[in-house]
Short mmCIF file of C-alpha atoms in Angstrom, two decimals:
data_model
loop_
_atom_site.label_atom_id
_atom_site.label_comp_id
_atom_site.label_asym_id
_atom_site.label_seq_id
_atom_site.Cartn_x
_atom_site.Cartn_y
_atom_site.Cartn_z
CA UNK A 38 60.78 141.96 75.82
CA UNK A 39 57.25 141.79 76.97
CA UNK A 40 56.34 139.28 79.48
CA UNK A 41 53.31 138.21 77.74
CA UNK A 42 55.58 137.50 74.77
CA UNK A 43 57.12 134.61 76.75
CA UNK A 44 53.47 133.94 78.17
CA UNK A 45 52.52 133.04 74.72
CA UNK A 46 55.65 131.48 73.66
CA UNK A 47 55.59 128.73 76.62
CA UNK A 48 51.99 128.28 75.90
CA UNK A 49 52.21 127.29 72.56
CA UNK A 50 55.19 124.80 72.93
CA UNK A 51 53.03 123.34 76.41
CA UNK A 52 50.39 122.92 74.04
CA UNK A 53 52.17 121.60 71.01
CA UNK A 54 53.62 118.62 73.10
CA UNK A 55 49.88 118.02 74.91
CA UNK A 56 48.73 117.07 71.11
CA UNK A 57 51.88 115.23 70.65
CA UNK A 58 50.80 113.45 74.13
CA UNK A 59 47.45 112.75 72.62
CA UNK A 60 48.01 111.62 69.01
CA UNK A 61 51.19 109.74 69.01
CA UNK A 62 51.09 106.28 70.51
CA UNK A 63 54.92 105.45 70.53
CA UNK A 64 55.89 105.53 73.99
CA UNK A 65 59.18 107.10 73.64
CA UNK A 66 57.50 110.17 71.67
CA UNK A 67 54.74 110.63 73.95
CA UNK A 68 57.87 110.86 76.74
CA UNK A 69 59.43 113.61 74.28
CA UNK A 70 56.45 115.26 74.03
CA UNK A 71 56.64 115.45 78.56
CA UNK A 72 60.14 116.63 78.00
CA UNK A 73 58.98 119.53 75.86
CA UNK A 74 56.08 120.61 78.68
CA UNK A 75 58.30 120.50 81.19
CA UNK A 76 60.82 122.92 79.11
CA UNK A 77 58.50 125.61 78.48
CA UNK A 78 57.48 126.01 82.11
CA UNK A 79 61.09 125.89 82.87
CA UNK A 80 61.19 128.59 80.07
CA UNK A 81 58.14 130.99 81.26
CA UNK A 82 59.41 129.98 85.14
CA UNK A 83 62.93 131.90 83.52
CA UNK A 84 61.22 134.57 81.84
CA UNK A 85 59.11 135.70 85.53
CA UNK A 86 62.05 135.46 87.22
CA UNK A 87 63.79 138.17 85.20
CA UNK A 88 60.24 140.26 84.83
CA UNK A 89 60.44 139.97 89.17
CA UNK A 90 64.25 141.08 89.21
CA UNK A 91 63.53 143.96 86.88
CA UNK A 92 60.78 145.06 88.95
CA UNK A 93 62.39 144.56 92.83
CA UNK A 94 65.86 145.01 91.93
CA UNK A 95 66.29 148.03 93.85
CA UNK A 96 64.35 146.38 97.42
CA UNK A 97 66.18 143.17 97.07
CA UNK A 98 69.74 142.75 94.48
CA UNK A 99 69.05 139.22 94.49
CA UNK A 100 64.95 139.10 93.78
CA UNK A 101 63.96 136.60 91.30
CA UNK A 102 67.16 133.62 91.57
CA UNK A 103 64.54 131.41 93.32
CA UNK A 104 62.71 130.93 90.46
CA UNK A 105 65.85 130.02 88.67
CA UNK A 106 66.86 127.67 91.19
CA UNK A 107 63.47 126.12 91.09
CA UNK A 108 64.33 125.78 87.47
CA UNK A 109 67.30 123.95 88.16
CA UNK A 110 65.42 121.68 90.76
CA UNK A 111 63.19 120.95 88.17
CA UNK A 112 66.30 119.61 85.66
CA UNK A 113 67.44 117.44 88.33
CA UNK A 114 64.01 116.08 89.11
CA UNK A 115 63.50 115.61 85.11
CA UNK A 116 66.61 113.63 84.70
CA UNK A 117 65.92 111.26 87.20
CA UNK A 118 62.14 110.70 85.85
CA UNK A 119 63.72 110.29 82.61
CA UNK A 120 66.09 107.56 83.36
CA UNK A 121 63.44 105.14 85.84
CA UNK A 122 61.06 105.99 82.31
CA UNK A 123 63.22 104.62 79.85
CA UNK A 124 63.86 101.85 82.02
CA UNK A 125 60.19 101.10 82.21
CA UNK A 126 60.25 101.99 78.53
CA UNK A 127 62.95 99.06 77.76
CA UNK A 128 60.88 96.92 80.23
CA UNK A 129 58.04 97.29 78.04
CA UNK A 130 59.68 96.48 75.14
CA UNK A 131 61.40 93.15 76.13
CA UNK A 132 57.65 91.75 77.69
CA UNK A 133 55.76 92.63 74.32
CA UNK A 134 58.23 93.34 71.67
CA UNK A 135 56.27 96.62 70.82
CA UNK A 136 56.72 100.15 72.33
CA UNK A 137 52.74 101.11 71.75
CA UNK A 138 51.76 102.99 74.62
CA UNK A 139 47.90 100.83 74.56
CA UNK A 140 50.28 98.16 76.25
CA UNK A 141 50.70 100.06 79.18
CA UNK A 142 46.50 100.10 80.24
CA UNK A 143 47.13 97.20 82.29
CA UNK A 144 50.21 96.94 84.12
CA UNK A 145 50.01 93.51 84.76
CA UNK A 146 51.24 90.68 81.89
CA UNK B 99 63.35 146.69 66.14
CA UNK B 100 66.83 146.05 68.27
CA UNK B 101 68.65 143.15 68.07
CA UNK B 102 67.53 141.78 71.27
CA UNK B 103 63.85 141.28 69.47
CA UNK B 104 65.46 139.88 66.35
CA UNK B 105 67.06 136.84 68.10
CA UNK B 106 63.79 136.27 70.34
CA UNK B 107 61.99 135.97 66.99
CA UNK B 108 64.45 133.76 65.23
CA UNK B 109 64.87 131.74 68.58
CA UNK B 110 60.90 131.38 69.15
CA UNK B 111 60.26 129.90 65.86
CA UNK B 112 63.05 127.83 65.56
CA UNK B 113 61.73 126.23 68.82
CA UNK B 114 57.89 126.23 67.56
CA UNK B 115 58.99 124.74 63.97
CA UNK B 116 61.32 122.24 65.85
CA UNK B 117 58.39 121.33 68.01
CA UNK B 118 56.01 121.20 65.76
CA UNK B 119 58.58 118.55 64.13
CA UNK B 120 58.89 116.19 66.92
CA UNK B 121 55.12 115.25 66.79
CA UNK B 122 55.00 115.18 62.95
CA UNK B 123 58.04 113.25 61.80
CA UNK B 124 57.99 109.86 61.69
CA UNK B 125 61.04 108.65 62.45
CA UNK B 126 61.47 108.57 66.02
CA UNK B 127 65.09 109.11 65.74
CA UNK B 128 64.64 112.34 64.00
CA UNK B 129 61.81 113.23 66.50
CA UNK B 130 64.98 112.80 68.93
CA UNK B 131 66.73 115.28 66.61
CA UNK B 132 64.28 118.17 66.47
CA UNK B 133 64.18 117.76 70.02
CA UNK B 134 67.67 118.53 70.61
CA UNK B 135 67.17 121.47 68.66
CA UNK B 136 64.16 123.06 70.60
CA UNK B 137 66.88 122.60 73.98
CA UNK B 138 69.46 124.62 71.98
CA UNK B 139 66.83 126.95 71.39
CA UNK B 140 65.28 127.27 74.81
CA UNK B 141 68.80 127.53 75.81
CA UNK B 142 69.22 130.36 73.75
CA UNK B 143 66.26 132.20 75.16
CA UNK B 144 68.17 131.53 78.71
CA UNK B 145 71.11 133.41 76.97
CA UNK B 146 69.20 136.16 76.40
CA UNK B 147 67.51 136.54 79.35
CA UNK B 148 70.99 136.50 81.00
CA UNK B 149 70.48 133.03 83.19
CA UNK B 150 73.94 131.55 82.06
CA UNK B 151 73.54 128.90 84.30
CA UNK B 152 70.76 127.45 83.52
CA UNK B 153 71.87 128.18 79.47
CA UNK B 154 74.39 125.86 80.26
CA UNK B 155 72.91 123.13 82.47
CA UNK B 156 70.53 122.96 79.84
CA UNK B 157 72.47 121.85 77.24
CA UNK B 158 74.50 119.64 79.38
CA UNK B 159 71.53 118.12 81.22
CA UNK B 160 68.79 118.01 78.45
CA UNK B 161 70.61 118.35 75.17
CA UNK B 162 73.64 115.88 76.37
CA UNK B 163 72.70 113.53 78.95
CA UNK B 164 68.97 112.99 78.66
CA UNK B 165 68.91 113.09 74.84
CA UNK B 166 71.88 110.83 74.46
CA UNK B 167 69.86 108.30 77.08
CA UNK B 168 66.65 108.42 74.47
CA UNK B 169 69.05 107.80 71.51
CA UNK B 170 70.69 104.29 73.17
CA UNK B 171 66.91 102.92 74.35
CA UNK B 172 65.92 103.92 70.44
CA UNK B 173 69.19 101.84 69.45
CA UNK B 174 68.49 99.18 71.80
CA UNK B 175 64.61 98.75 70.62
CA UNK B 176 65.26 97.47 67.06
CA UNK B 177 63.17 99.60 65.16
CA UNK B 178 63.29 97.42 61.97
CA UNK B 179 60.85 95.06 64.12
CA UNK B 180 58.66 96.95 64.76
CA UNK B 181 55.87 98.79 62.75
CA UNK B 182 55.22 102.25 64.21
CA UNK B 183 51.96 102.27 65.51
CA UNK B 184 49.37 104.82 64.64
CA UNK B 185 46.37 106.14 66.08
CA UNK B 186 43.02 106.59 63.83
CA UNK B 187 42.59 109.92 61.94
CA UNK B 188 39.78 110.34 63.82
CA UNK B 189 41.78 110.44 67.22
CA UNK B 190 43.91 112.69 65.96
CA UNK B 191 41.74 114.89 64.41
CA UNK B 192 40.30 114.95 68.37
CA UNK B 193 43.40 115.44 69.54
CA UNK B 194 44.63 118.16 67.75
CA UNK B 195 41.16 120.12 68.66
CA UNK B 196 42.18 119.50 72.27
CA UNK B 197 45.38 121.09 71.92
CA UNK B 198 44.12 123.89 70.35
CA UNK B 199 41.12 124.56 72.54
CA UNK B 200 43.43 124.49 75.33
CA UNK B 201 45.59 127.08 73.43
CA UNK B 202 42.65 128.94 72.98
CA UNK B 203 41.59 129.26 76.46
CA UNK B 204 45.12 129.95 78.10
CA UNK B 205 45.82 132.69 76.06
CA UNK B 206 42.20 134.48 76.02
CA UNK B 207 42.36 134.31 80.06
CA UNK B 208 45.97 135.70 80.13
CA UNK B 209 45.31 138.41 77.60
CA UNK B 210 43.30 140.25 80.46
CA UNK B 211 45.60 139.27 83.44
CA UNK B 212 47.82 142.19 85.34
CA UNK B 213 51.00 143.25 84.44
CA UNK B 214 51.26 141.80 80.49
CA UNK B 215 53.07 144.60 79.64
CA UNK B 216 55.42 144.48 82.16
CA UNK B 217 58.85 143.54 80.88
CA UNK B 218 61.33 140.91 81.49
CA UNK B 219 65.57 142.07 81.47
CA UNK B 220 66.89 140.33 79.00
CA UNK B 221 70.80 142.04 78.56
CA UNK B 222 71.30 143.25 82.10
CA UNK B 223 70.74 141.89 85.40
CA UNK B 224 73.12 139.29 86.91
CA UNK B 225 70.79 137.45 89.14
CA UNK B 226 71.42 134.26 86.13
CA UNK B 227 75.24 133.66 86.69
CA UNK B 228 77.23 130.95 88.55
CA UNK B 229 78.42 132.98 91.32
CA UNK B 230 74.83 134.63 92.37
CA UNK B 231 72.73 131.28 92.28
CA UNK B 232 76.01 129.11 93.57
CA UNK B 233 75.72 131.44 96.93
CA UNK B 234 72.10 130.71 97.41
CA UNK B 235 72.13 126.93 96.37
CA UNK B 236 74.39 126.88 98.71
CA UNK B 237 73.26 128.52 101.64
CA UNK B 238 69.29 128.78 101.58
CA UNK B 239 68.64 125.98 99.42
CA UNK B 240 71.43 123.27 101.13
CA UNK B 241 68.85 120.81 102.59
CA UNK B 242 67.06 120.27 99.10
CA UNK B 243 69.88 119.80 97.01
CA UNK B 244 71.43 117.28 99.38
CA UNK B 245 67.94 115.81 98.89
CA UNK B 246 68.89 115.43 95.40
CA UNK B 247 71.22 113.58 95.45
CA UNK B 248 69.05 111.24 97.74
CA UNK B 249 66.62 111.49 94.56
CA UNK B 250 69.72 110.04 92.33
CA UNK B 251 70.30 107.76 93.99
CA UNK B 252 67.25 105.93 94.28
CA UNK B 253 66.34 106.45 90.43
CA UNK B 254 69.40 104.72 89.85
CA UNK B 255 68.63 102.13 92.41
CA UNK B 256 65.70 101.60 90.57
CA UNK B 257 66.19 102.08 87.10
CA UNK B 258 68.76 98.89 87.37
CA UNK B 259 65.99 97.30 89.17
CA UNK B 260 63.54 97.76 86.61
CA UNK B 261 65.89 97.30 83.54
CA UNK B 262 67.09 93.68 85.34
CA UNK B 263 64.79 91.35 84.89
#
């Protein structure tokens, strides 16, 4: 496939989860909405990786598995954002018994 | 059209109709849902680029652990309580104009960028499997993966810290 196939692809879902960022105001969505952004740069970070093996394959046999590595350091990063989030999430919760993200504009009480 | 282009077209919209779902259902627990089913997607598109690995963390990672952590804090929060709150149609009317401006833009400056034509392997190429990528985690990339589990630890530390009190 095309590169700029992919390009397009990852794009689209980055963009789909910035409007989910913008108009939904339940925390845990707007968090989904991250999760999504961060999987279509893991995607497009895939696809390059495979358009760079393609192309130096024959200079180097392994060209390209950094960018799949990063992709994997970028899981492991996600998962621990994810869990401090939640907890911050939950934390929100129990103080004002709503998860409305227009809580969080000051940190304090 | 090969069969290669089939499944990226059934895979791509599943994941942009699944997408599309998360913001637009109400129920956050089926926003949860449609999530899950843009990772099995995505991890679909890893399949068929050939990165098994990362097919595979993927579901484990996103799809199992991180999904099944949203699901218990959407248990925990009682959602009977609590009315979902909404933003003014206005907002969102603004908001989806954002979104789509942005859209706008990225694409019409990568249209004209080098190489769009080039193409990615998807069938061939074994640069995605456990044994290539287990050799280099392991020997170029040894400091930052130790580092890791550093990381781990200390969002652990504090999650429980947070969640305490």
């Amino acid at each position: 496939m095309p590169i700029y196939y992919y390009i397009v692809l990852a794009i689209v879902l980055f963009c789909i989860g910035i409007v989910g960022v913008l108009v939904r105001r339940n925390a845990i969505i707007v968090f989904m909405c991250i999760e999504l952004m961060l999987n279509a740069v893991n995607l497009l970070m895939v696809a390059f990786s495979k358009m760079h093996h393609l192309k130096n394959a024959a200079i180097n046999a392994s060209a390209g598995s950094d960018g799949q590595l990063f992709v994997f350091f970028i899981m492991v990063v996600a998962a621990a954002e994810v869990s401090v989030g939640l907890a911050i999430i939950v934390m929100l919760f129990r103080n004002t018994h709503s998860v409305d993200i227009n809580f969080l504009n000051r940190l304090k009480h | 059209m090969g069969v290669t282009a089939i499944l990226f077209w059934i895979l791509s919209s599943l994941a942009l109709l699944s997408a599309i779902m998360i913001v637009v259902s109400k129920n956050p627990v089926h926003s949860v849902l449609w999530l899950i089913l843009v990772f099995f997607a995505i991890s679909g598109h890893y399949l068929l680029l050939n990165a098994q690995f990362l097919a595979i963390v993927n579901i484990i990672v996103y799809a199992g652990a991180i999904m099944v952590l949203f699901l218990y804090v959407l248990m925990l929060i009682d959602l009977k309580k609590i009315v979902d709150p909404q933003r003014s149609l206005w907002i969102k009317l603004v908001g989806v104009a954002t979104g789509c401006c942005l859209l706008l833009v990225l694409i019409a400056a990568l249209s004209k960028a080098d190489q769009t034509t080039a193409l990615t392997q998807t069938i061939g190429g074994n640069i995605g499997l456990v044994e290539n990528l287990g050799k280099i985690l392991f020997s170029e990339y040894l400091v930052p993966f130790e580092i890791s589990s550093i990381l781990f630890l200390s969002a652990m530390v504090g999650a429980v810290v947070i969640g305490k009190k």
